[in-house]
GROMACS .gro file of C-alpha atoms in nm:
model
  391
    1MET     CA    1  15.694   7.031   8.436
    2ARG     CA    2  15.388   6.778   8.486
    3SER     CA    3  15.043   6.917   8.494
    4SER     CA    4  14.899   6.960   8.826
    5GLY     CA    5  14.596   6.783   8.905
    6SER     CA    6  14.240   6.946   9.039
    7VAL     CA    7  14.232   7.020   9.396
    8VAL     CA    8  13.948   6.997   9.647
    9LEU     CA    9  13.953   7.204   9.945
   10ILE     CA   10  13.811   7.021  10.267
   11GLY     CA   11  13.821   7.194  10.599
   12LEU     CA   12  13.972   7.059  10.965
   13SER     CA   13  13.702   6.870  11.119
   14GLY     CA   14  13.578   6.921  11.482
   15VAL     CA   15  13.745   7.102  11.758
   16LEU     CA   16  13.888   6.897  12.045
   17THR     CA   17  13.675   6.920  12.361
   18ALA     CA   18  13.851   6.996  12.710
   19CYS     CA   19  14.069   6.696  12.855
   20ALA     CA   20  13.956   6.621  13.202
   21ALA     CA   21  14.224   6.726  13.473
   22ASN     CA   22  14.056   6.588  13.773
   23SER     CA   23  14.311   6.345  13.879
   24ALA     CA   24  14.689   6.312  13.973
   25GLY     CA   25  14.741   6.177  13.637
   26PRO     CA   26  14.759   6.337  13.285
   27PRO     CA   27  14.439   6.462  13.156
   28ARG     CA   28  14.220   6.230  12.926
   29GLU     CA   29  14.128   6.297  12.572
   30PRO     CA   30  13.760   6.308  12.563
   31ALA     CA   31  13.586   5.999  12.398
   32GLY     CA   32  13.447   6.044  12.065
   33ALA     CA   33  13.690   6.333  11.964
   34THR     CA   34  13.675   6.393  11.595
   35PRO     CA   35  13.999   6.345  11.415
   36MET     CA   36  14.102   6.600  11.170
   37VAL     CA   37  14.175   6.415  10.884
   38ALA     CA   38  13.948   6.142  10.734
   39ALA     CA   39  14.125   5.775  10.682
   40SER     CA   40  14.002   5.745  10.359
   41THR     CA   41  14.233   5.815  10.060
   42PHE     CA   42  14.218   6.097   9.773
   43ARG     CA   43  14.042   5.851   9.560
   44THR     CA   44  13.776   5.775   9.762
   45ALA     CA   45  13.750   6.093  10.013
   46THR     CA   46  13.434   6.252  10.032
   47PRO     CA   47  13.497   6.609  10.171
   48PRO     CA   48  13.349   6.710  10.485
   49ALA     CA   49  13.201   7.062  10.564
   50GLN     CA   50  13.462   7.299  10.580
   51SER     CA   51  13.521   7.572  10.888
   52ALA     CA   52  13.547   7.915  10.775
   53SER     CA   53  13.779   7.961  11.060
   54SER     CA   54  14.004   7.667  11.000
   55PRO     CA   55  14.292   7.620  10.772
   56PRO     CA   56  14.153   7.402  10.477
   57LEU     CA   57  14.326   7.086  10.351
   58VAL     CA   58  14.421   7.041   9.997
   59GLN     CA   59  14.309   6.718   9.827
   60PRO     CA   60  14.469   6.696   9.500
   61ALA     CA   61  14.362   6.442   9.239
   62PRO     CA   62  14.672   6.208   9.145
   63THR     CA   63  14.881   6.292   8.867
   64HIS     CA   64  15.051   6.035   8.640
   65SER     CA   65  15.393   6.127   8.516
   66SER     CA   66  15.712   5.955   8.409
   67ALA     CA   67  15.953   6.234   8.432
   68PRO     CA   68  16.291   6.086   8.566
   69THR     CA   69  16.435   6.158   8.931
   70GLU     CA   70  16.802   6.157   9.014
   71THR     CA   71  16.838   5.999   9.335
   72ALA     CA   72  16.745   5.637   9.459
   73ASP     CA   73  16.583   5.786   9.772
   74VAL     CA   74  16.284   5.858   9.507
   75PRO     CA   75  16.116   5.546   9.390
   76VAL     CA   76  16.112   5.486   9.031
   77PRO     CA   77  15.834   5.694   8.853
   78ASP     CA   78  15.763   5.456   8.627
   79ALA     CA   79  15.633   5.230   8.892
   80PRO     CA   80  15.256   5.231   8.939
   81VAL     CA   81  15.139   5.501   9.182
   82PRO     CA   82  15.044   5.338   9.511
   83ASP     CA   83  14.714   5.417   9.651
   84VAL     CA   84  14.800   5.529   9.970
   85PRO     CA   85  14.672   5.829  10.179
   86VAL     CA   86  14.833   6.150  10.136
   87LYS     CA   87  14.712   6.500  10.208
   88LEU     CA   88  14.830   6.839  10.171
   89GLU     CA   89  14.718   7.130  10.391
   90ALA     CA   90  14.686   7.475  10.253
   91PRO     CA   91  14.999   7.659  10.228
   92TYR     CA   92  15.102   7.965  10.434
   93THR     CA   93  15.379   8.162  10.546
   94PRO     CA   94  15.556   8.192  10.900
   95VAL     CA   95  15.402   8.531  10.969
   96ALA     CA   96  15.073   8.418  10.881
   97VAL     CA   97  15.017   8.053  11.028
   98PRO     CA   98  14.649   7.990  11.009
   99ARG     CA   99  14.463   7.890  11.362
  100GLN     CA  100  14.114   7.829  11.481
  101LYS     CA  101  13.932   8.136  11.596
  102GLY     CA  102  13.868   8.120  11.974
  103ARG     CA  103  14.120   8.034  12.261
  104VAL     CA  104  14.035   7.709  12.319
  105ALA     CA  105  13.934   7.582  11.993
  106ALA     CA  106  14.290   7.695  11.888
  107ALA     CA  107  14.434   7.518  12.157
  108GLY     CA  108  14.247   7.186  12.080
  109GLU     CA  109  14.362   7.226  11.719
  110ASP     CA  110  14.752   7.260  11.831
  111GLU     CA  111  14.732   6.952  12.066
  112GLU     CA  112  14.595   6.749  11.749
  113LEU     CA  113  14.896   6.928  11.516
  114ALA     CA  114  15.162   6.807  11.799
  115ARG     CA  115  15.008   6.474  11.766
  116TRP     CA  116  15.042   6.447  11.389
  117ASN     CA  117  15.387   6.623  11.382
  118ILE     CA  118  15.523   6.353  11.587
  119GLY     CA  119  15.343   6.067  11.412
  120GLY     CA  120  15.379   5.704  11.483
  121ASN     CA  121  15.502   5.375  11.392
  122ALA     CA  122  15.547   5.003  11.526
  123ASP     CA  123  15.831   5.058  11.765
  124PRO     CA  124  15.646   5.016  12.128
  125ASN     CA  125  15.929   5.255  12.253
  126TYR     CA  126  15.844   5.537  12.020
  127PRO     CA  127  15.680   5.841  12.203
  128SER     CA  128  15.303   5.808  12.044
  129ASN     CA  129  15.296   5.437  12.159
  130ARG     CA  130  15.385   5.454  12.525
  131SER     CA  131  15.143   5.416  12.796
  132GLY     CA  132  14.990   5.769  12.876
  133PHE     CA  133  15.118   5.955  12.589
  134HIS     CA  134  14.952   6.310  12.597
  135PRO     CA  135  15.063   6.536  12.319
  136GLY     CA  136  14.893   6.850  12.501
  137ALA     CA  137  15.023   7.024  12.807
  138ARG     CA  138  14.937   6.859  13.135
  139VAL     CA  139  14.708   7.046  13.404
  140VAL     CA  140  14.636   6.915  13.760
  141VAL     CA  141  14.424   7.157  13.990
  142ASP     CA  142  14.400   7.097  14.340
  143VAL     CA  143  14.215   7.279  14.653
  144ASP     CA  144  14.301   7.303  15.022
  145ILE     CA  145  13.991   7.444  15.169
  146LYS     CA  146  14.074   7.639  15.496
  147SER     CA  147  13.722   7.732  15.600
  148ARG     CA  148  13.498   7.533  15.799
  149GLY     CA  149  13.119   7.446  15.736
  150LEU     CA  150  13.116   7.272  15.411
  151PRO     CA  151  13.068   6.909  15.410
  152LYS     CA  152  13.337   6.708  15.214
  153ARG     CA  153  13.057   6.558  14.970
  154PRO     CA  154  12.702   6.677  14.911
  155PRO     CA  155  12.455   6.494  15.150
  156VAL     CA  156  12.263   6.182  15.019
  157ASP     CA  157  11.891   6.208  14.922
  158ARG     CA  158  11.741   5.929  15.184
  159ARG     CA  159  11.473   5.866  14.935
  160THR     CA  160  11.662   5.795  14.606
  161GLY     CA  161  12.017   5.728  14.757
  162ARG     CA  162  12.196   5.977  14.549
  163SER     CA  163  12.396   6.275  14.633
  164ARG     CA  164  12.203   6.620  14.630
  165ARG     CA  165  12.393   6.780  14.331
  166ASN     CA  166  12.286   7.148  14.409
  167ALA     CA  167  12.384   7.120  14.800
  168PRO     CA  168  12.741   7.300  14.845
  169SER     CA  169  13.054   7.086  14.934
  170GLU     CA  170  13.426   7.062  14.920
  171HIS     CA  171  13.409   6.817  14.656
  172GLY     CA  172  13.175   7.055  14.445
  173VAL     CA  173  13.413   7.349  14.498
  174LEU     CA  174  13.718   7.130  14.385
  175ALA     CA  175  13.501   6.991  14.059
  176HIS     CA  176  13.435   7.342  13.976
  177ALA     CA  177  13.812   7.471  13.981
  178ARG     CA  178  13.925   7.161  13.779
  179LYS     CA  179  13.648   7.199  13.521
  180TRP     CA  180  13.652   7.583  13.466
  181GLY     CA  181  14.001   7.656  13.503
  182TYR     CA  182  14.172   7.356  13.288
  183TRP     CA  183  14.168   7.543  12.943
  184ASP     CA  184  14.241   7.900  13.067
  185PHE     CA  185  14.536   7.762  13.294
  186ARG     CA  186  14.687   7.549  13.009
  187ILE     CA  187  14.661   7.822  12.775
  188CYS     CA  188  14.864   8.069  13.000
  189PHE     CA  189  15.093   7.770  13.040
  190GLU     CA  190  15.125   7.723  12.662
  191SER     CA  191  15.234   8.091  12.599
  192ALA     CA  192  15.523   8.001  12.857
  193LEU     CA  193  15.629   7.670  12.663
  194ARG     CA  194  15.657   7.833  12.341
  195LYS     CA  195  15.946   8.055  12.516
  196ASN     CA  196  16.084   7.773  12.714
  197PRO     CA  197  15.987   7.409  12.638
  198LEU     CA  198  16.097   7.275  12.936
  199ASP     CA  199  15.920   7.541  13.182
  200HIS     CA  200  15.716   7.349  13.439
  201GLY     CA  201  15.615   7.376  13.790
  202GLN     CA  202  15.363   7.436  14.058
  203THR     CA  203  15.169   7.753  14.120
  204LYS     CA  204  14.985   7.834  14.464
  205LEU     CA  205  14.728   8.107  14.499
  206ARG     CA  206  14.504   8.216  14.807
  207MET     CA  207  14.136   8.286  14.686
  208ARG     CA  208  13.821   8.367  14.870
  209ILE     CA  209  13.477   8.272  14.741
  210ALA     CA  210  13.176   8.482  14.859
  211PRO     CA  211  12.848   8.319  14.971
  212GLY     CA  212  12.710   8.365  14.633
  213GLY     CA  213  12.977   8.210  14.438
  214LYS     CA  214  13.168   8.483  14.305
  215VAL     CA  215  13.563   8.503  14.346
  216SER     CA  216  13.615   8.807  14.564
  217ARG     CA  217  13.988   8.774  14.628
  218VAL     CA  218  14.296   8.645  14.479
  219LYS     CA  219  14.646   8.652  14.579
  220LEU     CA  220  14.984   8.470  14.419
  221LEU     CA  221  15.143   8.291  14.673
  222SER     CA  222  15.438   8.121  14.482
  223SER     CA  223  15.513   8.014  14.119
  224ASP     CA  224  15.806   7.763  14.017
  225LEU     CA  225  15.755   7.877  13.661
  226GLU     CA  226  16.050   8.041  13.493
  227ASP     CA  227  15.792   8.270  13.284
  228LYS     CA  228  15.642   8.514  13.550
  229ASP     CA  229  15.410   8.630  13.293
  230ALA     CA  230  15.260   8.291  13.272
  231ALA     CA  231  15.210   8.314  13.666
  232ARG     CA  232  15.042   8.646  13.649
  233CYS     CA  233  14.814   8.497  13.368
  234LEU     CA  234  14.718   8.226  13.597
  235GLU     CA  235  14.625   8.497  13.862
  236GLU     CA  236  14.415   8.699  13.619
  237GLN     CA  237  14.225   8.377  13.519
  238VAL     CA  238  14.150   8.265  13.864
  239ALA     CA  239  14.011   8.614  13.945
  240ASN     CA  240  13.793   8.562  13.661
  241TYR     CA  241  13.665   8.223  13.758
  242ARG     CA  242  13.310   8.152  13.652
  243ASP     CA  243  13.077   8.196  13.948
  244PHE     CA  244  13.113   7.871  14.175
  245SER     CA  245  12.814   7.645  14.167
  246PRO     CA  246  12.636   7.555  14.382
  247ALA     CA  247  12.711   7.876  14.554
  248PRO     CA  248  12.855   7.781  14.898
  249GLY     CA  249  12.601   8.006  15.078
  250ARG     CA  250  12.907   8.120  15.293
  251THR     CA  251  13.283   8.267  15.272
  252VAL     CA  252  13.531   8.027  15.167
  253ASN     CA  253  13.900   8.064  15.203
  254LEU     CA  254  14.113   7.822  15.001
  255GLU     CA  255  14.440   7.777  14.864
  256LEU     CA  256  14.428   7.678  14.501
  257SER     CA  257  14.730   7.453  14.359
  258ILE     CA  258  14.798   7.443  13.971
  259LYS     CA  259  15.054   7.175  13.871
  260LEU     CA  260  15.175   7.265  13.490
  261TRP     CA  261  15.429   7.042  13.298
  262PRO     CA  262  15.483   6.986  12.914
  263GLY     CA  263  15.291   6.739  12.705
  264ASP     CA  264  15.491   6.477  12.511
  265ALA     CA  265  15.497   6.644  12.189
  266PRO     CA  266  15.638   7.000  12.107
  267LEU     CA  267  15.388   7.268  12.048
  268PRO     CA  268  15.332   7.357  11.688
  269ALA     CA  269  15.469   7.705  11.594
  270VAL     CA  270  15.241   8.000  11.594
  271SER     CA  271  15.246   8.335  11.364
  272ILE     CA  272  15.557   8.553  11.403
  273THR     CA  273  15.417   8.845  11.599
  274ASP     CA  274  15.733   9.051  11.682
  275GLU     CA  275  15.757   9.331  11.470
  276ALA     CA  276  16.122   9.336  11.397
  277ALA     CA  277  16.115   8.967  11.301
  278VAL     CA  278  15.800   9.038  11.085
  279LYS     CA  279  16.010   9.296  10.905
  280LYS     CA  280  16.308   9.106  10.863
  281PHE     CA  281  16.081   8.809  10.709
  282HIS     CA  282  15.947   9.044  10.448
  283GLU     CA  283  16.254   9.178  10.334
  284ALA     CA  284  16.416   8.862  10.304
  285ASN     CA  285  16.107   8.730  10.129
  286PRO     CA  286  15.939   9.007   9.943
  287GLY     CA  287  15.806   8.781   9.649
  288LYS     CA  288  15.457   8.649   9.621
  289ILE     CA  289  15.315   8.344   9.446
  290PRO     CA  290  14.931   8.268   9.437
  291ASP     CA  291  14.820   7.964   9.648
  292ALA     CA  292  14.707   7.774   9.344
  293ASP     CA  293  15.014   7.804   9.155
  294PHE     CA  294  15.212   7.679   9.455
  295VAL     CA  295  14.977   7.403   9.549
  296GLY     CA  296  14.951   7.289   9.170
  297THR     CA  297  15.329   7.269   9.148
  298VAL     CA  298  15.351   7.062   9.481
  299GLY     CA  299  15.063   6.839   9.331
  300ASN     CA  300  15.303   6.759   9.034
  301ALA     CA  301  15.516   6.588   9.290
  302LEU     CA  302  15.211   6.377   9.445
  303ASP     CA  303  15.298   6.067   9.266
  304ASP     CA  304  15.648   6.060   9.387
  305ILE     CA  305  15.534   6.163   9.726
  306ARG     CA  306  15.294   5.827   9.750
  307ARG     CA  307  15.576   5.637   9.647
  308CYS     CA  308  15.805   5.774   9.908
  309TYR     CA  309  15.537   5.692  10.167
  310ALA     CA  310  15.471   5.356  10.015
  311SER     CA  311  15.847   5.271  10.037
  312GLY     CA  312  15.825   5.361  10.417
  313LEU     CA  313  15.509   5.158  10.452
  314GLU     CA  314  15.687   4.856  10.304
  315ARG     CA  315  15.958   4.886  10.603
  316ASP     CA  316  15.707   4.954  10.870
  317PRO     CA  317  15.318   4.897  10.801
  318SER     CA  318  15.213   5.113  11.092
  319LEU     CA  319  15.399   5.444  10.977
  320TRP     CA  320  15.202   5.768  10.989
  321GLY     CA  321  15.246   6.146  11.056
  322ARG     CA  322  15.303   6.474  10.940
  323ILE     CA  323  15.576   6.638  10.725
  324LEU     CA  324  15.585   7.014  10.750
  325LEU     CA  325  15.804   7.149  10.471
  326GLU     CA  326  15.972   7.493  10.443
  327VAL     CA  327  15.999   7.571  10.052
  328GLN     CA  328  16.226   7.860   9.951
  329ILE     CA  329  16.188   7.989   9.598
  330PRO     CA  330  16.418   8.187   9.436
  331PRO     CA  331  16.332   8.521   9.206
  332GLU     CA  332  16.387   8.299   8.913
  333GLY     CA  333  16.165   8.036   9.021
  334GLY     CA  334  16.216   7.687   9.050
  335VAL     CA  335  16.353   7.572   9.425
  336ALA     CA  336  16.642   7.697   9.641
  337LYS     CA  337  16.582   7.495   9.938
  338VAL     CA  338  16.325   7.234  10.089
  339ARG     CA  339  16.375   7.133  10.447
  340GLN     CA  340  16.148   6.990  10.715
  341ASN     CA  341  16.059   7.234  10.971
  342GLY     CA  342  15.837   7.194  11.268
  343SER     CA  343  15.765   6.832  11.237
  344GLN     CA  344  15.923   6.492  11.355
  345PHE     CA  345  15.813   6.233  11.084
  346PRO     CA  346  15.937   5.896  11.219
  347ASP     CA  347  16.113   5.770  10.897
  348ARG     CA  348  16.408   6.012  10.785
  349LYS     CA  349  16.425   5.796  10.468
  350VAL     CA  350  16.052   5.917  10.366
  351VAL     CA  351  16.138   6.275  10.459
  352ARG     CA  352  16.481   6.299  10.249
  353CYS     CA  353  16.250   6.138   9.973
  354VAL     CA  354  15.984   6.396   9.984
  355ARG     CA  355  16.215   6.674  10.001
  356ARG     CA  356  16.378   6.555   9.658
  357ALA     CA  357  16.079   6.484   9.496
  358LEU     CA  358  15.974   6.863   9.572
  359ARG     CA  359  16.316   6.968   9.460
  360GLY     CA  360  16.264   6.816   9.151
  361GLN     CA  361  15.976   7.067   9.086
  362GLU     CA  362  15.980   7.419   8.878
  363PHE     CA  363  15.787   7.629   9.097
  364PRO     CA  364  15.689   7.969   8.887
  365SER     CA  365  15.891   8.289   8.950
  366PRO     CA  366  15.731   8.486   9.254
  367GLU     CA  367  15.630   8.828   9.188
  368GLY     CA  368  15.886   9.061   9.375
  369GLY     CA  369  16.163   8.845   9.460
  370ARG     CA  370  16.223   8.532   9.666
  371THR     CA  371  15.957   8.381   9.890
  372THR     CA  372  15.936   8.110  10.164
  373ARG     CA  373  15.622   7.890  10.186
  374MET     CA  374  15.538   7.650  10.463
  375ILE     CA  375  15.340   7.352  10.355
  376GLY     CA  376  15.193   7.049  10.541
  377LEU     CA  377  15.156   6.674  10.411
  378ARG     CA  378  14.983   6.427  10.621
  379LEU     CA  379  15.067   6.079  10.541
  380GLY     CA  380  14.851   5.793  10.642
  381GLN     CA  381  14.606   5.783  10.946
  382PRO     CA  382  14.672   5.782  11.340
  383PRO     CA  383  14.512   5.481  11.503
  384SER     CA  384  14.204   5.535  11.695
  385ASP     CA  385  14.382   5.524  12.027
  386ALA     CA  386  14.687   5.726  11.947
  387GLY     CA  387  14.734   6.021  12.180
  388LYS     CA  388  14.497   5.875  12.427
  389PRO     CA  389  14.630   5.768  12.791
  390ASP     CA  390  14.530   5.441  12.895
  391GLU     CA  391  14.199   5.375  13.104
   0.00000   0.00000   0.00000
């Protein structure tokens, strides 16, 4: 076995802010959103501040080994180790998938992972290169105001020529409904997408806003969603809308339309919560292995993994993405199985090469029996405009 290099833990940086949902097209990713992974390589990376609530990324130092490999898919180990960016995420099990604290923060991180899971290349027809690509679920909110009395738009101040922002208007009601409904509605819908990735449709509700701005009545009229729990979730979120501001000063009756459809990348998996499924997993995987031992063994393969990625870059210099690997370790140690599970890295040859590099490692014997661990590898860096709709 090759000796493992030292590791540095770095946290996921930033949380995506809410996408705008104020047009008939897909929501836009906010300008200036902080990427989760720095573009620098391991040799030059400066670790950012680590968030206590986010899963750390592991940044192993490069190792130098001449251990032979048994397949042509793995580059020759004696070749120089290419200086290409490869980063390891902290390992976990399927019943304990790390997520950000807070519903909105977790959903924003899910979108970033979805973007990484699909990756990118130089093919203009690859999903992440298409115009309007948006990895997160799409949400469009509209209102049909039934009451009379509200102006379409705020009146204009004759002295300044600007709209009076504190004056109630139909436009203000629509803006409030979109701003304060987007993330709550999207989270309701994503719970449905995890059951059925093709679920989509429009939900209509009747609602009443009291003169002071509080929602006083809500009724679900119809929903095209197959998941009726998601429709009820939408109804609950509408009933709990933040008080409308500016307050309309009169009772406003309206119909709210919420159109939902999947994004352009599958949602990443979350922890298994079904008790029967959790019990079944633990019965099949009773063993335990310290994170440091697991990461150290993966670190022994990093030189070969870098060579795998470098060979992919020779075929396509624009190649980047995430490989999420499931590693099954038998009771006696070593490797029983390595497979990609939950990601769609664009180059299958790189995936095969990485899998075989890990299969050549000798993981220590788990305490208590066989075990299964998940670990993500981020190869390269997405372009600055990847995943952002065209202006």
